[in-house]
C-alpha positions as CSV (number, residue, x, y, z in Angstrom):
1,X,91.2,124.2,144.4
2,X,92.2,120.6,142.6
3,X,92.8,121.6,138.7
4,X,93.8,118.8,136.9
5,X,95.7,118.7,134.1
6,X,93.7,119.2,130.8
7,X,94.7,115.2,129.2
8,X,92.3,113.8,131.9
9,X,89.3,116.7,131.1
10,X,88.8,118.8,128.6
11,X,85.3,121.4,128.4
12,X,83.6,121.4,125.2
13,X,82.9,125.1,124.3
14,X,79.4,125.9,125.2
15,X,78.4,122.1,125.8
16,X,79.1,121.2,129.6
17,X,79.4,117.6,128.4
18,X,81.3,115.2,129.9
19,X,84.8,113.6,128.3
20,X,86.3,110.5,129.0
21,X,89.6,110.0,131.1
22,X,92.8,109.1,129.4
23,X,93.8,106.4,127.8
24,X,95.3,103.7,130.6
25,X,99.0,102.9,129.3
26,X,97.9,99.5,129.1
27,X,95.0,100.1,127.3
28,X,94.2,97.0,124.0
29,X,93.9,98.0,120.6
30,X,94.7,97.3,117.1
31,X,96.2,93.5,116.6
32,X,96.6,90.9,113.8
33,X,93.4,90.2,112.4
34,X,93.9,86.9,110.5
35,X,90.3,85.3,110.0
36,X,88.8,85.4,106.8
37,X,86.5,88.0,107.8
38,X,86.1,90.1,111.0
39,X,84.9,93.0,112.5
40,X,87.0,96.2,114.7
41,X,86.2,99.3,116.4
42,X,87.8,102.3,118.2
43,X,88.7,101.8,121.7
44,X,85.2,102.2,124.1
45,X,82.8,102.0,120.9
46,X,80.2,103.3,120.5
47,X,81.0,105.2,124.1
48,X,83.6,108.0,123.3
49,X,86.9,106.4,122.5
50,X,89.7,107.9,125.3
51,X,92.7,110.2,124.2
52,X,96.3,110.0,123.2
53,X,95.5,106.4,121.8
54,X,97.2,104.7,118.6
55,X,95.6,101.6,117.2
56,X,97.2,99.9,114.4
57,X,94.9,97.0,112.5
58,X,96.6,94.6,110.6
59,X,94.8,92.4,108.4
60,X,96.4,89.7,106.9
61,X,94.4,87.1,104.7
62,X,95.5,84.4,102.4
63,X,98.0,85.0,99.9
64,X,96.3,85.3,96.0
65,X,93.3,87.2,98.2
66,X,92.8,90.6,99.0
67,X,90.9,92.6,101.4
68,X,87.2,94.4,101.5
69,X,87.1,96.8,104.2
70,X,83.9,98.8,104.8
71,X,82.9,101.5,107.6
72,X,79.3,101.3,109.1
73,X,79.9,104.0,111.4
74,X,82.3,106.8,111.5
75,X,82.4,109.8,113.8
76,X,86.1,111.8,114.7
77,X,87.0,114.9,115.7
78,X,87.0,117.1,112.3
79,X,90.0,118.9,111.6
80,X,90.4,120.3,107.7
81,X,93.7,118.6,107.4
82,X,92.8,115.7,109.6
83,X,95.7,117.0,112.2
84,X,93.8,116.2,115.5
85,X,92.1,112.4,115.6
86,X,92.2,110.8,112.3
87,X,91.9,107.1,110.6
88,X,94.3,105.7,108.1
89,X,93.9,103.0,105.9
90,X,96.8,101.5,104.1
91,X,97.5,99.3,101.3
92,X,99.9,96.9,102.7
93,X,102.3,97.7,105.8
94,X,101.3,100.2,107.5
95,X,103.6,103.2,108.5
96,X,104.3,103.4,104.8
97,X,103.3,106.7,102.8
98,X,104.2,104.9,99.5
99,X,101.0,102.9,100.8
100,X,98.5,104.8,102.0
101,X,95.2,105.2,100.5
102,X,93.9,107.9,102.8
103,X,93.4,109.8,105.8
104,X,90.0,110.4,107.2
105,X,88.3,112.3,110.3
106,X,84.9,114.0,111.0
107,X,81.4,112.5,110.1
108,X,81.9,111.2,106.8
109,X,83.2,107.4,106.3
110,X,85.9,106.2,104.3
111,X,84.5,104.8,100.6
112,X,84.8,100.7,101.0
113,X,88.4,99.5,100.0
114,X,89.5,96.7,98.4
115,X,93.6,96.0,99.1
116,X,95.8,95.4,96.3
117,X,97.0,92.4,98.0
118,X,96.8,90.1,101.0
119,X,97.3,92.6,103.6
120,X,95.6,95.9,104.5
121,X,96.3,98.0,107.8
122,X,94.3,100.8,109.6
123,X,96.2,103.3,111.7
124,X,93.5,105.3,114.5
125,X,95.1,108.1,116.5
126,X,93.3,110.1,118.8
127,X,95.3,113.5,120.5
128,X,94.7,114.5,124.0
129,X,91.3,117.1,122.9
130,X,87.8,116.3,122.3
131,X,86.6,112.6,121.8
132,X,83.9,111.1,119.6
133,X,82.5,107.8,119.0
134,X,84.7,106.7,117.3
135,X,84.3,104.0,114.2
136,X,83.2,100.5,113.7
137,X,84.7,98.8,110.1
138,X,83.9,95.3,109.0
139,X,86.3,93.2,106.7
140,X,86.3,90.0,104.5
141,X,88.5,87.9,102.3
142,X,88.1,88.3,98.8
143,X,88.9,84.9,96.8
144,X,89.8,86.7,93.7
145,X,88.7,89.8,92.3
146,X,87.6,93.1,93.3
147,X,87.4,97.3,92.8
148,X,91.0,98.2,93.3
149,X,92.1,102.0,93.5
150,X,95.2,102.2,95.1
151,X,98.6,103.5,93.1
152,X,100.2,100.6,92.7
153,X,99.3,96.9,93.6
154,X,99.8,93.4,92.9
155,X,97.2,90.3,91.7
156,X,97.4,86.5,91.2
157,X,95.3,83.8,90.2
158,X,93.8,82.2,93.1
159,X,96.1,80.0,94.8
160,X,99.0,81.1,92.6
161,X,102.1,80.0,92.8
162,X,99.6,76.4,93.1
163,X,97.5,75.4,90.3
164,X,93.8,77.4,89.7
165,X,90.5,76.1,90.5
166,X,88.7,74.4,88.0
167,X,85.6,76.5,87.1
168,X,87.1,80.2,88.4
169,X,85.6,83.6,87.0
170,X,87.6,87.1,88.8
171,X,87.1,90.1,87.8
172,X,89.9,93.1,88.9
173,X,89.0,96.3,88.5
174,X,91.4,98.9,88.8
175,X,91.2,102.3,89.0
176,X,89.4,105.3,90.6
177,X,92.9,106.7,92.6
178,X,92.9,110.3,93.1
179,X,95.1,112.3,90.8
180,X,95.1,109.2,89.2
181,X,96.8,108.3,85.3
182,X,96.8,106.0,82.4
183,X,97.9,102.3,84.5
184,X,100.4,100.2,83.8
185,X,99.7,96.4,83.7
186,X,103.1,94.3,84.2
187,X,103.0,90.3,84.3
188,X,106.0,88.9,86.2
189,X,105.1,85.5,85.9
190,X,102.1,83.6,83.4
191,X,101.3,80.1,83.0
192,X,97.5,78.7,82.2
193,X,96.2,76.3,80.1
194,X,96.7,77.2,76.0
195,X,94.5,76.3,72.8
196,X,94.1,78.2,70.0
197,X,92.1,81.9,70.2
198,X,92.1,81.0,74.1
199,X,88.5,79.4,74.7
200,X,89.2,77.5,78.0
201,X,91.4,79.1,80.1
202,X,92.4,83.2,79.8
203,X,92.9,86.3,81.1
204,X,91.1,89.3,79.1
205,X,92.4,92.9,79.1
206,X,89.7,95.9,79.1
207,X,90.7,99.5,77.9
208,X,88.0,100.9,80.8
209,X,86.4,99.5,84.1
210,X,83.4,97.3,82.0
211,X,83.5,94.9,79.3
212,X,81.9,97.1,77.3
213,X,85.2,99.2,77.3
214,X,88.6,98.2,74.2
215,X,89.2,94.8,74.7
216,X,93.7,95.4,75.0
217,X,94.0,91.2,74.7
218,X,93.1,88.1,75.8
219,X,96.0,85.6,76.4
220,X,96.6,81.7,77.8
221,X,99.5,79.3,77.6
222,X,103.1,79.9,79.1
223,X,104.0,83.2,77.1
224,X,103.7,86.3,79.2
225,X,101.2,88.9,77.7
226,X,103.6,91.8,76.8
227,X,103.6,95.4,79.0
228,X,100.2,96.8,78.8
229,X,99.3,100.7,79.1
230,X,95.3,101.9,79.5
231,X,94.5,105.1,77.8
232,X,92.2,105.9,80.6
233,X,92.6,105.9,84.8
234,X,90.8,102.7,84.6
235,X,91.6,98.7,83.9
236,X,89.6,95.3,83.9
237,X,91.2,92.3,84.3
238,X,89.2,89.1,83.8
239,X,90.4,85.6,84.7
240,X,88.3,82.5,83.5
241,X,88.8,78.9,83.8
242,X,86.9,75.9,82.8
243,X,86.3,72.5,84.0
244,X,89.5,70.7,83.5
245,X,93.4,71.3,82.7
246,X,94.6,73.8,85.0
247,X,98.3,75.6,85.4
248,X,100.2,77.5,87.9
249,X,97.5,81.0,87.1
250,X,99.7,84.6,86.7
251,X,100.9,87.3,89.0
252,X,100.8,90.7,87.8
253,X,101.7,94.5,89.0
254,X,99.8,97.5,88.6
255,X,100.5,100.9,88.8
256,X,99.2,104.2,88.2
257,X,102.1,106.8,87.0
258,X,102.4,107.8,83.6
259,X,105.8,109.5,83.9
260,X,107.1,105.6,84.9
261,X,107.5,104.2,81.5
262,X,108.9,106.8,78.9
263,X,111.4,106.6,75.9
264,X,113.5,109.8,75.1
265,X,115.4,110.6,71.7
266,X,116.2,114.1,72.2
267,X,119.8,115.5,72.8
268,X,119.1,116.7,76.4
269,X,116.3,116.3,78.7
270,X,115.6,115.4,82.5
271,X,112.7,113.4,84.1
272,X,111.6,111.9,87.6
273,X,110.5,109.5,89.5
274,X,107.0,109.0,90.1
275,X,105.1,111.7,91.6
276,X,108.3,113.7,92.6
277,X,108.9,115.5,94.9
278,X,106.1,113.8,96.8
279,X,106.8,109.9,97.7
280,X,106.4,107.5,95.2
281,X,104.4,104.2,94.8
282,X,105.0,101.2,96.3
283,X,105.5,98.3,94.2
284,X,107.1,99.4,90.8
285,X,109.2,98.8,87.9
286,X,110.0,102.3,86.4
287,X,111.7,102.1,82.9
288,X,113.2,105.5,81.2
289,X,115.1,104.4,77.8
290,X,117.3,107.3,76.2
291,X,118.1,106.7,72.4
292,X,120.3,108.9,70.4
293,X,121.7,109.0,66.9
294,X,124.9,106.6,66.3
295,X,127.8,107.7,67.4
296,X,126.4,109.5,70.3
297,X,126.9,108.6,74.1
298,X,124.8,109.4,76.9
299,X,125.8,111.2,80.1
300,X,123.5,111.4,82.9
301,X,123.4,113.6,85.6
302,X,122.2,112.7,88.9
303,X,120.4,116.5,90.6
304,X,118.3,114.6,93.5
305,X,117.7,111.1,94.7
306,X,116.6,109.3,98.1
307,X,115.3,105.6,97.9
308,X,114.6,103.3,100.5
309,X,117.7,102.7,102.5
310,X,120.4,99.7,102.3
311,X,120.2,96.1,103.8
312,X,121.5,96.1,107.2
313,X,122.0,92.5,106.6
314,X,123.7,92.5,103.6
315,X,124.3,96.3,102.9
316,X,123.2,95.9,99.3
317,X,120.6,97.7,97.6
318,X,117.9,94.8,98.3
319,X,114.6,97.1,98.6
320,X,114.1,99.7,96.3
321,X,117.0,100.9,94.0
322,X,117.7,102.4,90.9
323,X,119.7,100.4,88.2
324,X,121.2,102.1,84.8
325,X,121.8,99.9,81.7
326,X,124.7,100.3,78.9
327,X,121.8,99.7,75.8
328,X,118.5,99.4,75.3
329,X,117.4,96.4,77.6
330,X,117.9,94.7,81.3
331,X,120.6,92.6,79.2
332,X,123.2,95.5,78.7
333,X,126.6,96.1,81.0
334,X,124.6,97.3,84.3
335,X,126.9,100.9,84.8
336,X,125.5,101.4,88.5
337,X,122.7,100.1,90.9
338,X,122.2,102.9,93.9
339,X,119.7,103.5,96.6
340,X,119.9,105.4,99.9
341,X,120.1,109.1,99.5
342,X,123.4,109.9,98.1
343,X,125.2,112.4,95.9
344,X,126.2,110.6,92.5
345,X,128.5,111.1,89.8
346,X,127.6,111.4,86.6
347,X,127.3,108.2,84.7
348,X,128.1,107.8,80.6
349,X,127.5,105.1,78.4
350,X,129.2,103.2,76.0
351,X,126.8,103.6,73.5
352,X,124.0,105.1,72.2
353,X,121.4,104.3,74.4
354,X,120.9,104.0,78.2
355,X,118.0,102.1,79.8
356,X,117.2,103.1,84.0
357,X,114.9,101.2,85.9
358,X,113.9,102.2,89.2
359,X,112.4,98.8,91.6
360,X,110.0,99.6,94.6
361,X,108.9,97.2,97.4
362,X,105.9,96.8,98.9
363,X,106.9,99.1,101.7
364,X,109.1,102.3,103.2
365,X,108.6,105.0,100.0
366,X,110.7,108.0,100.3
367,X,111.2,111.0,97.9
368,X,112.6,109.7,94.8
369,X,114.6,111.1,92.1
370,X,115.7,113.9,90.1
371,X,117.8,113.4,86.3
372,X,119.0,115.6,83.9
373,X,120.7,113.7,80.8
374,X,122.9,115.2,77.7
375,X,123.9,113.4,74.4
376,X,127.8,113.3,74.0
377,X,128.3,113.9,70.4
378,X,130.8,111.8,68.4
379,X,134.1,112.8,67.5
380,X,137.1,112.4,66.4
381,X,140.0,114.6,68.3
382,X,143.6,114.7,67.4
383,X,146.6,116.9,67.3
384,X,150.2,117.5,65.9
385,X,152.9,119.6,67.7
386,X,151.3,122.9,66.7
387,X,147.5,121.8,65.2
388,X,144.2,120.8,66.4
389,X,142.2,118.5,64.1
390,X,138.8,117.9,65.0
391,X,135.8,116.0,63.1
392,X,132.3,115.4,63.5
393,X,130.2,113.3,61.5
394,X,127.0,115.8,59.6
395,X,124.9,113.3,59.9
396,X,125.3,114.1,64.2
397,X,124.5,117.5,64.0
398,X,122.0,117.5,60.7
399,X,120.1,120.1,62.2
400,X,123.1,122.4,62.3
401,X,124.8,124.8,60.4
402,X,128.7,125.1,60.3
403,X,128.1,128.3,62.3
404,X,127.0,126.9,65.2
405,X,130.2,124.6,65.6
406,X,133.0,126.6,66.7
407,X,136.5,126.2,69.0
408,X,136.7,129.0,71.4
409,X,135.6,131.6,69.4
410,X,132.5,132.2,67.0
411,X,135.1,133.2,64.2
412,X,136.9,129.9,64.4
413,X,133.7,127.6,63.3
414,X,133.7,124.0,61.3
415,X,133.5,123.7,57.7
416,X,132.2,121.0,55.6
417,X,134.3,118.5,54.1
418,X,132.7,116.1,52.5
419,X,130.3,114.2,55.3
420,X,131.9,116.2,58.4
421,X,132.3,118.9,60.0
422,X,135.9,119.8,60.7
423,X,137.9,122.2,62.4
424,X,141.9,122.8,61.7
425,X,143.4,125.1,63.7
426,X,146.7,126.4,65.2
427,X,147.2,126.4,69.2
428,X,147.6,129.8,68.7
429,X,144.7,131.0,67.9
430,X,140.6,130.3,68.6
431,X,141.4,130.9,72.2
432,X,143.9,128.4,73.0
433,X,146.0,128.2,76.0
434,X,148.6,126.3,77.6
435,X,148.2,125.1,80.9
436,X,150.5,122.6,83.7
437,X,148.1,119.7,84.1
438,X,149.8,116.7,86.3
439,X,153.6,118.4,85.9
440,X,152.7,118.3,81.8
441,X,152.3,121.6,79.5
442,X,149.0,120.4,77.5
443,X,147.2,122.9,75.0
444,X,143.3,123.6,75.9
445,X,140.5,125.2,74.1
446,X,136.5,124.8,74.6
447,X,134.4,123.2,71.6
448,X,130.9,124.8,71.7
449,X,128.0,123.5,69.5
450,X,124.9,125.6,69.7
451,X,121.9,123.9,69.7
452,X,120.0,127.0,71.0
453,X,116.1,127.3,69.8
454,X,114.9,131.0,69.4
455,X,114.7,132.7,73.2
456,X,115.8,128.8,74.5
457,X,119.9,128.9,75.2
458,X,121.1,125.7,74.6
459,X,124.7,125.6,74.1
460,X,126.9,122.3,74.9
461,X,130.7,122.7,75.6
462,X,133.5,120.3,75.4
463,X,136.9,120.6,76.3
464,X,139.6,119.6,74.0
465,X,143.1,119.0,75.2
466,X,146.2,118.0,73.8
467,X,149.5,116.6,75.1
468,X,152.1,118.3,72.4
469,X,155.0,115.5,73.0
470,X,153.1,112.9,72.6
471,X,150.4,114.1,70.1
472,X,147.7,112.8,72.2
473,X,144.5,114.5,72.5
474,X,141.4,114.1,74.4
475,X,137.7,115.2,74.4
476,X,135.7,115.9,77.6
477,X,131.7,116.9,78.3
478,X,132.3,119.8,80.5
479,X,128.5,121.2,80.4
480,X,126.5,119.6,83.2
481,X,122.7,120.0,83.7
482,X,120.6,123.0,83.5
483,X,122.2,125.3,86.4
484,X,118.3,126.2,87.5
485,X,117.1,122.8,87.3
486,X,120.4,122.0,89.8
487,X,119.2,124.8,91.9
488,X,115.3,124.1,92.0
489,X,116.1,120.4,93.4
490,X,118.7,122.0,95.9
491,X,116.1,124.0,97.2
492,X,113.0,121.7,97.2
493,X,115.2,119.6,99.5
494,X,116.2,122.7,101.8
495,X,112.4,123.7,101.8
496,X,111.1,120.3,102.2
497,X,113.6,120.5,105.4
498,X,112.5,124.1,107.0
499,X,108.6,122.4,106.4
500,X,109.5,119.4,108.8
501,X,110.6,121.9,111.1
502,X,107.9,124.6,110.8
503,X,105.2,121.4,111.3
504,X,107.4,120.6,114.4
505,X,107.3,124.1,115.9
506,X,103.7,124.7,114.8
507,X,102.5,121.2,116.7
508,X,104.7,122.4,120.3
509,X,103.1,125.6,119.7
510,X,99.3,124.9,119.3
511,X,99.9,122.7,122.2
512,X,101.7,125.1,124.2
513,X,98.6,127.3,123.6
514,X,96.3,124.7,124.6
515,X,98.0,124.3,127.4
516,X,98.7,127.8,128.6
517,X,94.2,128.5,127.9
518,X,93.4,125.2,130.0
519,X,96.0,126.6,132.8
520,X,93.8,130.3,132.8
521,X,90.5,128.5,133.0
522,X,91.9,126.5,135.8
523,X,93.2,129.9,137.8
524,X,90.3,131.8,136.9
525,X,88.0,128.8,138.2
526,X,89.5,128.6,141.2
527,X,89.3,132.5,142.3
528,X,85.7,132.9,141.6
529,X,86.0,129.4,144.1
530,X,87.7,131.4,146.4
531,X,85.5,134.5,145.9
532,X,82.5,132.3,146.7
533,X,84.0,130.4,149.8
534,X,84.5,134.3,151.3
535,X,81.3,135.3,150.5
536,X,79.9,132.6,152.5
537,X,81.8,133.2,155.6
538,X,80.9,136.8,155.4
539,X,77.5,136.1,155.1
């Protein structure tokens, strides 16, 4: 008895139909598809498409357009989780999570897409078990406009960075993503024909996906319209010009993530990239500005990052990368620009307030980031031969009573002079000790200021240290993040490692059991062949 091996047949349970043979190494799928509109289908369609094929579709149209694809059929094997034979449609390169916009399978077509931008890609992948028919999808070039519901994308005026048409209406309208937030509207660059309350050439902003929907602005001229936020999961964008006087039009980013642009002005807090743990979105500009009081300084602790890789041209952070600012804008003393996955120090400013701003290409999203941050509070540290003298301005710690502002010991807290808090004390007492630091005696002690909320422990602790020969004393931060926010990211990146494993071993498995079924068929087959062949001699 012949038994093949089950990638060339495979028996539907309970059908006895036929199943086509594998997929010839050589076999032509997928492409560039660079015509301004077009049509593709699974390998075989409408006949049964083979197995252990991969198609990749990418469509590529003119730059300031964007894609419309739409399904008119769609049949694949189902699978809950898509695992088996599934479709993937992407919103820009393909092979990019930070890009996709789904994954399909079974009876039910994809909704109709429209890209974000000038180039869409479909993934097909079949596995080496029960064919269907496949799909057949249609695509065209948009001019301008169009329902956009991916994450993040980006738009232009038609022919941007060359002047508009005369006489152009476009209507974007954005929304509709799953999970889905308030979006972000960012112009990068803005130039059309001005006038005053913008009656010839303009670009109108709608709180909603009609124009019935909050007008947010209307703006023309060479000023770029200022960051816009939605209040719902849904944005139109309208670009009109008229019949003469043009400009070089706009180009514009979009994105979906309302943890990406937030302002903190507490003493200690933490945030996260987009959508962490999961990847984040493609195309962004991320902004998280910390404030605090005067006097204050801000120390940032890094618990978890991995961004797109390095430049193996340049070996610079040239894709996406995370950037922190001394200040409050772009314009500040840049303190560090990172990407990769790497373990960080902690970073402090030189003043009061730190801006980060996390860039994202259009392709390769990984995990993101994890940050825990902590206000250094301001004071003044000195010492004598015998004496600690430490001050802190009230207004600092306003919320505070002396109580809660202690060296070493609960007993030895601040008083108030005047407009500070101050603590005089001798090195020995409030817990002092003397320690050999770098071949030098230096006197230490812990500063603790309690800023603990009913059940919520919240106690920051600084070491002070002083060098008695030379009188010099310094002041460190010595409380880092929360311990179980440290721990959580630790082991979210252990667990998200045993998962890639456990898929791994779960995927050899079911097709080790595949296998080892198909293999029993085949023996039990061929005895009752061999049962029947004897039974025929005897007779």
């Amino acid at each position: 008895v012949l038994c093949i091996p089950s990638p060339f047949f495979e028996a539907s349970p309970g059908t006895g139909t036929s199943h086509p043979p594998l997929s010839p190494p050589g076999i032509k799928c997928g492409g560039v598809l660079s015509a301004p509109s077009g049509n593709f289908s699974s390998p075989n369609f409408p006949g049964l498409y083979p197995y252990e094929t991969e198609c990749t579709w990418l469509i590529v149209v003119a730059e300031g357009s964007s894609v419309l694809l739409s399904f008119s059929h769609f049949e694949l094997e189902y699978h809950d989780a898509c695992a088996y034979d599934y479709l993937q449609v992407y919103n820009g390169a393909a092979r990019d999570r930070g890009n996709l916009l789904g994954t399909f399978c079974g009876h039910s077509p994809p909704p109709p897409f429209s890209s974000a931008w000038h180039v869409m890609a479909v993934v097909f992948r079949s596995d080496r078990h029960v064919a269907k028919h496949g799909f057949a999808a249609a695509y065209r070039k948009d001019a301008c406009g169009g329902q956009l519901t991916g994450l993040s994308g980006e738009i232009t005026s038609p022919r941007y960075p060359e002047s508009y048409p005369n006489d152009a209406e476009c209507r974007w309208s954005i929304g509709g993503a799953s999970g889905g937030g308030p979006l972000t509207l960012v112009f990068a660059d803005f130039q059309m024909e001005g006038g005053q309350g913008c009656g010839f050439d303009y670009v109108a902003l709608f709180d909603g996906p009609t124009v019935t929907a909050p007008r947010l602005g209307r703006y023309c001229g060479s000023a770029r319209p200022p960051r816009t936020i939605s209040s719902t999961p849904h944005l139109l964008i309208i670009f009109k010009s008229d019949f003469n006087i043009g400009g070089r039009g706009f180009k514009a980013h979009f994105y979906s993530a309302g943890e990406c642009q937030e302002v903190f002005t507490t003493i200690k807090g933490n945030f996260s990239s987009p959508q962490y743990p999961n990847f984040y979105p493609n195309n962004l500009k991320c902004q998280w500005s910390i404030q605090l009081p005067p006097g204050y300084r801000v120390k940032v602790f890094f618990l978890d990052m991995e961004l797109e890789g390095r430049s193996s041209l340049t070996g610079a952070c040239d894709y996406d990368h995370l950037s922190a600012f001394d200040g409050g804008t772009e314009n500040g003393s840049l303190l560090g620009r990172w990407c990769g996955r790497e373990s960080l120090a902690p970073v402090t400013s030189r003043s009061n307030r730190l801006l980060l701003v996390l860039h994202t290409d259009r392709n390769t999203a990984k995990r993101g980031f994890s940050i825990s941050y902590v206000g250094v509070v301001p004071m003044n540290v000195s010492c004598t031969r015998t004496d600690f003298h430490i001050q802190i301005p009230v207004q600092s710690l306003a919320q505070l009573e002396r109580n809660r502002i202690y060296l070493g010991i609960p007993s030895c807290a601040a008083q108030v002079v005047g407009r500070n808090f101050k603590i005089h004390t001798r090195f020995d007492t409030c817990g002092t000790e003397s320690q050999r630091r770098n071949n030098t005696s230096v006197i230490v002690s812990t500063l603790y200021i309690d800023f603990s909320v009913g059940d919520q422990e919240d106690i920051h602790q600084y070491e002070v240290q002083c060098e008695p020969k030379r009188k010099e004393a310094s002041v460190t931060l010595i409380a880092g993040p929360d311990p179980s926010r440290l721990s959580q990211a630790e082991n979210l990146v252990d667990a998200q490692q045993r998962e890639g494993e456990a898929m791994d071993a779960r995927e050899i498995k079911s097709q080790d059991t595949s296998d080892i079924v198909f293999i029993s068929i085949c023996i039990l087959a061929g005895l009752l062949m061999v049962i029947a062949v004897v039974g025929l001699v005897l007779l």
